[in-house]
């Protein structure tokens, strides 16, 4: 889909972006060469460029050929360095976008963003407009010249723009017009310069050196992958994407790098995903360990140790999400000054779901700890004490109604998936205790585990639908039950499960794409509809694989790969005509792709 086919020519389709980053923040770069999303100095900091949420007031860094041209975008092989190419009548040019990965922590605090512009054939005129709009467009700023650089300054942030070509400013924005001949290069660099960091030039040779260093870093990191299967390119792109969504200073893993990209154009299902969901991060640890990336799993375990403390009293011991620095207060607010992507208001920052009860997070977390203990290194005695306390709490509260995995705002229910993951929490802890001889009240745990099992088999099963359902007392189906065989709750060829798989296929699957549930049949407290949920589509592939339906699984997986964008990225959802919807890219989707590919590969032999 081209930029003018989405109904509002001011906005590129969500999928028409690539992502660069330095494991502290990211930038989204459109196929037209515009950076229209960037937060500094971290994922959850206020935006500098947010034109993706308001084309007029959000701010952007536009860099493009100033003559009619066709564009193509791709990643420099096996890296997170993004190349945008421009093909015009008189030449071919390209922009190499990246954030340097440097060992020096002081230099890393610059959060440098480099845009190298090259003419590779003929001649090519370019134009640039750097128009920051700090604090989601709410803060005014000044521009001044210092040592040949332009410094953009607002009360909470200073950024310095270095350019190897002449740049003019109007007191607010910076502009440049320049022409390159074959073999010539220009460089733009944007650095954070507050907090004791002095402005620093970025000459052409330094940009070239940092390009090489960054390429080497990503290739060195990716070489650790153990995956050698059929879908290596897509699996490795997903791994590189998940690595970009890690926050290096703490080991946190964010669910997504954006906020308020809509699940329905013009709708209200717009959420801030720039935080650490215990569930998403736990699943991410599994996917990374599958590929052999143990450092990221260790870093997340350290994040839990340092930044997540168990709550006492009547509260659940864990929140469902945390800030990337471990903070617990994430108040949700709306930004009326931004119109939202293609008018999809409200734009939200913070997330009110932080106060929800979602019992499934305990299973996701303890499963990831179990795998870490098994595949990386035994957990410490202190960590086991925390696991023990969590499992004791789950044994007491597994039958409490909650908001569930999908964070519905329509009231608490007795969700099957929440019960399933409580079973996982207890069962995985029992495995650890038995394997290592760790102290545990195994009798009590076994009784609770078996009680959960019987609840699911009796109250989660609908004889009328011949399927496991979303929650007690309903005949509504929910794609989250696809996890039942994946979590080893029941055999993937059990007659009850195969009947459920058939029912899900009939009700929620549309040409391999899977809806989470039907909001009309199961009201979730929000207006409007949504697209198919891509993690569920990959769960479906894995469920078919485990059931032995390999032809169906391979076809469904192949179809899902066609919905990736031009550089292999996925948003949260896929709309009616194949458009990507929701926050982009989405960790959930990419970790599920890795798991589906790994297991399908193994089954195909």
PDB file of C-alpha atoms in Angstrom, residues 153-379:
ATOM      1  CA  UNK A 153      16.483  22.977  23.601  1.00  0.00           C
ATOM      2  CA  UNK A 154      13.359  22.598  25.702  1.00  0.00           C
ATOM      3  CA  UNK A 155      13.086  22.556  29.516  1.00  0.00           C
ATOM      4  CA  UNK A 156      13.778  18.829  29.882  1.00  0.00           C
ATOM      5  CA  UNK A 157      15.977  17.915  26.894  1.00  0.00           C
ATOM      6  CA  UNK A 158      18.690  19.297  24.615  1.00  0.00           C
ATOM      7  CA  UNK A 159      19.549  17.775  21.237  1.00  0.00           C
ATOM      8  CA  UNK A 160      22.404  18.817  18.950  1.00  0.00           C
ATOM      9  CA  UNK A 161      22.200  18.432  15.176  1.00  0.00           C
ATOM     10  CA  UNK A 162      25.466  17.925  13.312  1.00  0.00           C
ATOM     11  CA  UNK A 163      25.433  18.108   9.504  1.00  0.00           C
ATOM     12  CA  UNK A 164      28.152  17.901   6.887  1.00  0.00           C
ATOM     13  CA  UNK A 165      26.093  20.151   4.563  1.00  0.00           C
ATOM     14  CA  UNK A 166      24.883  23.717   5.216  1.00  0.00           C
ATOM     15  CA  UNK A 167      21.787  23.856   7.413  1.00  0.00           C
ATOM     16  CA  UNK A 168      19.507  26.872   7.886  1.00  0.00           C
ATOM     17  CA  UNK A 169      17.128  27.423  10.772  1.00  0.00           C
ATOM     18  CA  UNK A 170      14.118  29.609  11.394  1.00  0.00           C
ATOM     19  CA  UNK A 171      14.307  29.606  15.179  1.00  0.00           C
ATOM     20  CA  UNK A 172      12.243  26.432  15.393  1.00  0.00           C
ATOM     21  CA  UNK A 173      13.153  23.977  12.615  1.00  0.00           C
ATOM     22  CA  UNK A 174      16.237  23.215  10.530  1.00  0.00           C
ATOM     23  CA  UNK A 175      16.347  22.820   6.753  1.00  0.00           C
ATOM     24  CA  UNK A 176      18.893  21.750   4.178  1.00  0.00           C
ATOM     25  CA  UNK A 177      18.980  21.370   0.390  1.00  0.00           C
ATOM     26  CA  UNK A 178      21.959  19.632  -1.168  1.00  0.00           C
ATOM     27  CA  UNK A 179      22.990  17.575  -4.176  1.00  0.00           C
ATOM     28  CA  UNK A 180      25.338  14.611  -4.159  1.00  0.00           C
ATOM     29  CA  UNK A 181      27.221  13.114  -7.084  1.00  0.00           C
ATOM     30  CA  UNK A 182      28.142   9.471  -7.403  1.00  0.00           C
ATOM     31  CA  UNK A 183      30.402   8.423  -4.532  1.00  0.00           C
ATOM     32  CA  UNK A 184      29.668  11.456  -2.358  1.00  0.00           C
ATOM     33  CA  UNK A 185      28.288  11.241   1.188  1.00  0.00           C
ATOM     34  CA  UNK A 186      26.557  13.577   3.608  1.00  0.00           C
ATOM     35  CA  UNK A 187      25.934  12.952   7.301  1.00  0.00           C
ATOM     36  CA  UNK A 188      23.328  14.134   9.789  1.00  0.00           C
ATOM     37  CA  UNK A 189      23.692  13.187  13.450  1.00  0.00           C
ATOM     38  CA  UNK A 190      21.329  13.965  16.298  1.00  0.00           C
ATOM     39  CA  UNK A 191      22.768  13.718  19.821  1.00  0.00           C
ATOM     40  CA  UNK A 192      21.433  14.238  23.304  1.00  0.00           C
ATOM     41  CA  UNK A 193      23.707  16.848  24.886  1.00  0.00           C
ATOM     42  CA  UNK A 194      22.273  17.586  28.321  1.00  0.00           C
ATOM     43  CA  UNK A 195      23.248  15.865  31.548  1.00  0.00           C
ATOM     44  CA  UNK A 196      26.900  16.814  31.265  1.00  0.00           C
ATOM     45  CA  UNK A 197      27.318  15.737  27.632  1.00  0.00           C
ATOM     46  CA  UNK A 198      28.917  18.471  25.516  1.00  0.00           C
ATOM     47  CA  UNK A 199      27.952  18.853  21.837  1.00  0.00           C
ATOM     48  CA  UNK A 200      30.276  16.828  19.629  1.00  0.00           C
ATOM     49  CA  UNK A 201      30.785  16.886  15.894  1.00  0.00           C
ATOM     50  CA  UNK A 202      30.202  13.814  13.754  1.00  0.00           C
ATOM     51  CA  UNK A 203      32.511  14.070  10.738  1.00  0.00           C
ATOM     52  CA  UNK A 204      32.124  11.778   7.739  1.00  0.00           C
ATOM     53  CA  UNK A 205      34.930   9.427   8.796  1.00  0.00           C
ATOM     54  CA  UNK A 206      33.482   9.020  12.312  1.00  0.00           C
ATOM     55  CA  UNK A 207      30.034   8.221  10.913  1.00  0.00           C
ATOM     56  CA  UNK A 208      31.643   5.606   8.649  1.00  0.00           C
ATOM     57  CA  UNK A 209      33.523   4.088  11.591  1.00  0.00           C
ATOM     58  CA  UNK A 210      30.408   3.945  13.749  1.00  0.00           C
ATOM     59  CA  UNK A 211      28.511   2.371  10.852  1.00  0.00           C
ATOM     60  CA  UNK A 212      31.109  -0.420  10.693  1.00  0.00           C
ATOM     61  CA  UNK A 213      31.147  -0.845  14.465  1.00  0.00           C
ATOM     62  CA  UNK A 214      27.361  -1.090  14.589  1.00  0.00           C
ATOM     63  CA  UNK A 215      27.228  -3.608  11.724  1.00  0.00           C
ATOM     64  CA  UNK A 216      29.872  -5.711  13.480  1.00  0.00           C
ATOM     65  CA  UNK A 217      27.994  -5.566  16.779  1.00  0.00           C
ATOM     66  CA  UNK A 218      24.722  -6.866  15.293  1.00  0.00           C
ATOM     67  CA  UNK A 219      26.396  -9.594  13.263  1.00  0.00           C
ATOM     68  CA  UNK A 220      28.430 -10.731  16.255  1.00  0.00           C
ATOM     69  CA  UNK A 221      25.286 -10.872  18.364  1.00  0.00           C
ATOM     70  CA  UNK A 222      23.252 -12.753  15.757  1.00  0.00           C
ATOM     71  CA  UNK A 223      26.026 -15.321  15.235  1.00  0.00           C
ATOM     72  CA  UNK A 224      25.082 -16.789  18.631  1.00  0.00           C
ATOM     73  CA  UNK A 225      21.800 -18.085  17.195  1.00  0.00           C
ATOM     74  CA  UNK A 226      21.453 -21.855  17.058  1.00  0.00           C
ATOM     75  CA  UNK A 227      18.584 -21.733  14.565  1.00  0.00           C
ATOM     76  CA  UNK A 228      19.433 -23.366  11.220  1.00  0.00           C
ATOM     77  CA  UNK A 229      15.924 -24.117   9.998  1.00  0.00           C
ATOM     78  CA  UNK A 230      13.844 -23.367   6.907  1.00  0.00           C
ATOM     79  CA  UNK A 231      12.791 -19.849   7.909  1.00  0.00           C
ATOM     80  CA  UNK A 232      16.143 -18.526   9.049  1.00  0.00           C
ATOM     81  CA  UNK A 233      15.730 -15.023   7.631  1.00  0.00           C
ATOM     82  CA  UNK A 234      12.347 -14.406   9.299  1.00  0.00           C
ATOM     83  CA  UNK A 235      13.374 -16.009  12.590  1.00  0.00           C
ATOM     84  CA  UNK A 236      16.561 -13.965  12.759  1.00  0.00           C
ATOM     85  CA  UNK A 237      14.736 -10.761  11.886  1.00  0.00           C
ATOM     86  CA  UNK A 238      12.356 -11.512  14.758  1.00  0.00           C
ATOM     87  CA  UNK A 239      15.306 -12.119  17.088  1.00  0.00           C
ATOM     88  CA  UNK A 240      16.926  -8.831  16.041  1.00  0.00           C
ATOM     89  CA  UNK A 241      13.616  -7.086  16.653  1.00  0.00           C
ATOM     90  CA  UNK A 242      13.252  -8.558  20.141  1.00  0.00           C
ATOM     91  CA  UNK A 243      16.816  -7.499  20.931  1.00  0.00           C
ATOM     92  CA  UNK A 244      15.921  -3.915  19.949  1.00  0.00           C
ATOM     93  CA  UNK A 245      13.032  -4.074  22.412  1.00  0.00           C
ATOM     94  CA  UNK A 246      15.359  -4.799  25.337  1.00  0.00           C
ATOM     95  CA  UNK A 247      16.464  -1.939  27.581  1.00  0.00           C
ATOM     96  CA  UNK A 248      20.177  -2.492  28.145  1.00  0.00           C
ATOM     97  CA  UNK A 249      20.604  -0.480  31.388  1.00  0.00           C
ATOM     98  CA  UNK A 250      18.196  -2.725  33.343  1.00  0.00           C
ATOM     99  CA  UNK A 251      17.515  -5.861  31.252  1.00  0.00           C
ATOM    100  CA  UNK A 252      13.844  -4.906  30.814  1.00  0.00           C
ATOM    101  CA  UNK A 253      11.937  -6.076  27.726  1.00  0.00           C
ATOM    102  CA  UNK A 254       9.175  -3.807  26.430  1.00  0.00           C
ATOM    103  CA  UNK A 255       6.007  -5.130  24.799  1.00  0.00           C
ATOM    104  CA  UNK A 256       6.288  -2.586  21.983  1.00  0.00           C
ATOM    105  CA  UNK A 257       8.148   0.663  21.266  1.00  0.00           C
ATOM    106  CA  UNK A 258       5.115   2.819  20.416  1.00  0.00           C
ATOM    107  CA  UNK A 259       1.939   4.128  21.963  1.00  0.00           C
ATOM    108  CA  UNK A 260      -1.607   4.544  20.677  1.00  0.00           C
ATOM    109  CA  UNK A 261      -1.236   3.048  17.214  1.00  0.00           C
ATOM    110  CA  UNK A 262      -4.851   1.957  16.761  1.00  0.00           C
ATOM    111  CA  UNK A 263      -6.295  -1.534  16.701  1.00  0.00           C
ATOM    112  CA  UNK A 264      -9.094  -0.041  14.586  1.00  0.00           C
ATOM    113  CA  UNK A 265      -8.655   3.076  12.455  1.00  0.00           C
ATOM    114  CA  UNK A 266     -10.735   5.819  14.038  1.00  0.00           C
ATOM    115  CA  UNK A 267     -11.400   3.708  17.133  1.00  0.00           C
ATOM    116  CA  UNK A 268     -10.537   4.083  20.807  1.00  0.00           C
ATOM    117  CA  UNK A 269      -8.490   0.887  21.264  1.00  0.00           C
ATOM    118  CA  UNK A 270      -5.214   2.781  21.506  1.00  0.00           C
ATOM    119  CA  UNK A 271      -2.749   1.835  24.239  1.00  0.00           C
ATOM    120  CA  UNK A 272       0.773   2.574  25.452  1.00  0.00           C
ATOM    121  CA  UNK A 273       2.947  -0.549  25.154  1.00  0.00           C
ATOM    122  CA  UNK A 274       6.356   0.916  26.123  1.00  0.00           C
ATOM    123  CA  UNK A 275       6.507  -1.007  29.401  1.00  0.00           C
ATOM    124  CA  UNK A 276       7.505  -4.401  30.751  1.00  0.00           C
ATOM    125  CA  UNK A 277       4.580  -6.813  30.795  1.00  0.00           C
ATOM    126  CA  UNK A 278       5.553  -9.763  32.973  1.00  0.00           C
ATOM    127  CA  UNK A 279       3.713 -12.095  30.588  1.00  0.00           C
ATOM    128  CA  UNK A 280       5.222 -10.769  27.358  1.00  0.00           C
ATOM    129  CA  UNK A 281       8.730 -10.663  28.794  1.00  0.00           C
ATOM    130  CA  UNK A 282       8.376 -14.192  30.162  1.00  0.00           C
ATOM    131  CA  UNK A 283       7.344 -15.513  26.757  1.00  0.00           C
ATOM    132  CA  UNK A 284      10.195 -13.536  25.198  1.00  0.00           C
ATOM    133  CA  UNK A 285      12.711 -15.278  27.465  1.00  0.00           C
ATOM    134  CA  UNK A 286      11.411 -18.620  26.159  1.00  0.00           C
ATOM    135  CA  UNK A 287      11.825 -17.543  22.525  1.00  0.00           C
ATOM    136  CA  UNK A 288      15.338 -16.182  23.078  1.00  0.00           C
ATOM    137  CA  UNK A 289      16.435 -19.298  24.945  1.00  0.00           C
ATOM    138  CA  UNK A 290      15.107 -21.463  22.111  1.00  0.00           C
ATOM    139  CA  UNK A 291      17.557 -19.697  19.796  1.00  0.00           C
ATOM    140  CA  UNK A 292      20.462 -19.851  22.249  1.00  0.00           C
ATOM    141  CA  UNK A 293      20.472 -16.242  23.461  1.00  0.00           C
ATOM    142  CA  UNK A 294      21.123 -16.718  27.160  1.00  0.00           C
ATOM    143  CA  UNK A 295      22.493 -13.230  27.920  1.00  0.00           C
ATOM    144  CA  UNK A 296      19.083 -11.616  27.408  1.00  0.00           C
ATOM    145  CA  UNK A 297      17.405 -14.175  29.676  1.00  0.00           C
ATOM    146  CA  UNK A 298      20.012 -13.536  32.364  1.00  0.00           C
ATOM    147  CA  UNK A 299      19.555  -9.775  32.040  1.00  0.00           C
ATOM    148  CA  UNK A 300      15.792 -10.115  32.491  1.00  0.00           C
ATOM    149  CA  UNK A 301      16.283 -12.294  35.555  1.00  0.00           C
ATOM    150  CA  UNK A 302      18.524  -9.552  36.950  1.00  0.00           C
ATOM    151  CA  UNK A 303      15.822  -6.986  36.159  1.00  0.00           C
ATOM    152  CA  UNK A 304      13.408  -9.014  38.266  1.00  0.00           C
ATOM    153  CA  UNK A 305      15.905  -9.305  41.125  1.00  0.00           C
ATOM    154  CA  UNK A 306      16.838  -5.630  41.209  1.00  0.00           C
ATOM    155  CA  UNK A 307      13.664  -3.843  40.222  1.00  0.00           C
ATOM    156  CA  UNK A 308      10.639  -6.037  40.994  1.00  0.00           C
ATOM    157  CA  UNK A 309       9.791  -6.542  44.638  1.00  0.00           C
ATOM    158  CA  UNK A 310       6.965  -8.763  45.794  1.00  0.00           C
ATOM    159  CA  UNK A 311       4.077  -6.871  47.370  1.00  0.00           C
ATOM    160  CA  UNK A 312       2.599  -7.963  50.663  1.00  0.00           C
ATOM    161  CA  UNK A 313      -0.780  -7.672  52.310  1.00  0.00           C
ATOM    162  CA  UNK A 314      -3.982  -8.291  50.394  1.00  0.00           C
ATOM    163  CA  UNK A 315      -2.508  -7.218  47.056  1.00  0.00           C
ATOM    164  CA  UNK A 316      -1.334  -9.604  44.361  1.00  0.00           C
ATOM    165  CA  UNK A 317       2.430 -10.015  44.846  1.00  0.00           C
ATOM    166  CA  UNK A 318       3.195  -8.828  41.299  1.00  0.00           C
ATOM    167  CA  UNK A 319       1.892  -6.074  39.075  1.00  0.00           C
ATOM    168  CA  UNK A 320       1.136  -7.116  35.512  1.00  0.00           C
ATOM    169  CA  UNK A 321       3.572  -4.497  34.181  1.00  0.00           C
ATOM    170  CA  UNK A 322       6.410  -2.237  35.262  1.00  0.00           C
ATOM    171  CA  UNK A 323       8.342   0.674  33.893  1.00  0.00           C
ATOM    172  CA  UNK A 324      11.658  -0.096  32.218  1.00  0.00           C
ATOM    173  CA  UNK A 325      13.360   1.086  35.408  1.00  0.00           C
ATOM    174  CA  UNK A 326      11.064  -1.051  37.575  1.00  0.00           C
ATOM    175  CA  UNK A 327       8.758   1.784  38.612  1.00  0.00           C
ATOM    176  CA  UNK A 328       5.260   0.749  39.541  1.00  0.00           C
ATOM    177  CA  UNK A 329       3.328   3.964  38.939  1.00  0.00           C
ATOM    178  CA  UNK A 330       2.241   4.205  35.277  1.00  0.00           C
ATOM    179  CA  UNK A 331      -0.773   6.544  35.340  1.00  0.00           C
ATOM    180  CA  UNK A 332      -2.792   6.591  32.144  1.00  0.00           C
ATOM    181  CA  UNK A 333      -3.572   9.957  30.609  1.00  0.00           C
ATOM    182  CA  UNK A 334      -4.897  11.232  27.301  1.00  0.00           C
ATOM    183  CA  UNK A 335      -3.151  13.779  25.080  1.00  0.00           C
ATOM    184  CA  UNK A 336      -5.867  15.909  23.463  1.00  0.00           C
ATOM    185  CA  UNK A 337      -3.279  17.999  21.588  1.00  0.00           C
ATOM    186  CA  UNK A 338      -2.533  15.054  19.258  1.00  0.00           C
ATOM    187  CA  UNK A 339      -5.153  13.888  16.779  1.00  0.00           C
ATOM    188  CA  UNK A 340      -3.966  10.269  16.767  1.00  0.00           C
ATOM    189  CA  UNK A 341      -2.875   8.147  13.816  1.00  0.00           C
ATOM    190  CA  UNK A 342      -5.289   9.047  10.993  1.00  0.00           C
ATOM    191  CA  UNK A 343      -7.607  10.619  13.558  1.00  0.00           C
ATOM    192  CA  UNK A 344      -7.662   7.610  15.897  1.00  0.00           C
ATOM    193  CA  UNK A 345      -8.137   9.327  19.248  1.00  0.00           C
ATOM    194  CA  UNK A 346      -7.446   9.310  22.075  1.00  0.00           C
ATOM    195  CA  UNK A 347      -3.661   9.226  22.204  1.00  0.00           C
ATOM    196  CA  UNK A 348      -2.696   7.718  25.545  1.00  0.00           C
ATOM    197  CA  UNK A 349       0.481   7.609  27.588  1.00  0.00           C
ATOM    198  CA  UNK A 350       0.774   5.428  30.658  1.00  0.00           C
ATOM    199  CA  UNK A 351      -1.454   2.389  31.021  1.00  0.00           C
ATOM    200  CA  UNK A 352      -4.373   2.043  33.401  1.00  0.00           C
ATOM    201  CA  UNK A 353      -4.285  -1.743  33.085  1.00  0.00           C
ATOM    202  CA  UNK A 354      -1.346  -1.673  35.517  1.00  0.00           C
ATOM    203  CA  UNK A 355      -3.843  -2.064  38.356  1.00  0.00           C
ATOM    204  CA  UNK A 356      -5.617  -5.076  36.871  1.00  0.00           C
ATOM    205  CA  UNK A 357      -5.461  -8.590  38.279  1.00  0.00           C
ATOM    206  CA  UNK A 358      -4.217 -11.013  35.635  1.00  0.00           C
ATOM    207  CA  UNK A 359      -3.467 -14.372  37.160  1.00  0.00           C
ATOM    208  CA  UNK A 360      -1.854 -15.814  34.032  1.00  0.00           C
ATOM    209  CA  UNK A 361       1.302 -13.743  34.563  1.00  0.00           C
ATOM    210  CA  UNK A 362       2.402 -16.116  37.328  1.00  0.00           C
ATOM    211  CA  UNK A 363       2.489 -19.050  34.937  1.00  0.00           C
ATOM    212  CA  UNK A 364       4.342 -17.088  32.258  1.00  0.00           C
ATOM    213  CA  UNK A 365       6.936 -15.878  34.749  1.00  0.00           C
ATOM    214  CA  UNK A 366       7.525 -19.150  36.583  1.00  0.00           C
ATOM    215  CA  UNK A 367       7.691 -21.055  33.293  1.00  0.00           C
ATOM    216  CA  UNK A 368      10.450 -18.702  32.117  1.00  0.00           C
ATOM    217  CA  UNK A 369      12.293 -19.137  35.433  1.00  0.00           C
ATOM    218  CA  UNK A 370      11.925 -22.919  35.112  1.00  0.00           C
ATOM    219  CA  UNK A 371      13.437 -22.840  31.605  1.00  0.00           C
ATOM    220  CA  UNK A 372      16.238 -20.557  32.744  1.00  0.00           C
ATOM    221  CA  UNK A 373      16.980 -22.890  35.658  1.00  0.00           C
ATOM    222  CA  UNK A 374      17.004 -25.860  33.280  1.00  0.00           C
ATOM    223  CA  UNK A 375      18.835 -24.456  30.241  1.00  0.00           C
ATOM    224  CA  UNK A 376      21.072 -21.657  31.558  1.00  0.00           C
ATOM    225  CA  UNK A 377      21.975 -21.964  35.236  1.00  0.00           C
ATOM    226  CA  UNK A 378      20.294 -23.016  38.472  1.00  0.00           C
ATOM    227  CA  UNK A 379      18.419 -20.180  40.149  1.00  0.00           C
TER     228      UNK A 379
END
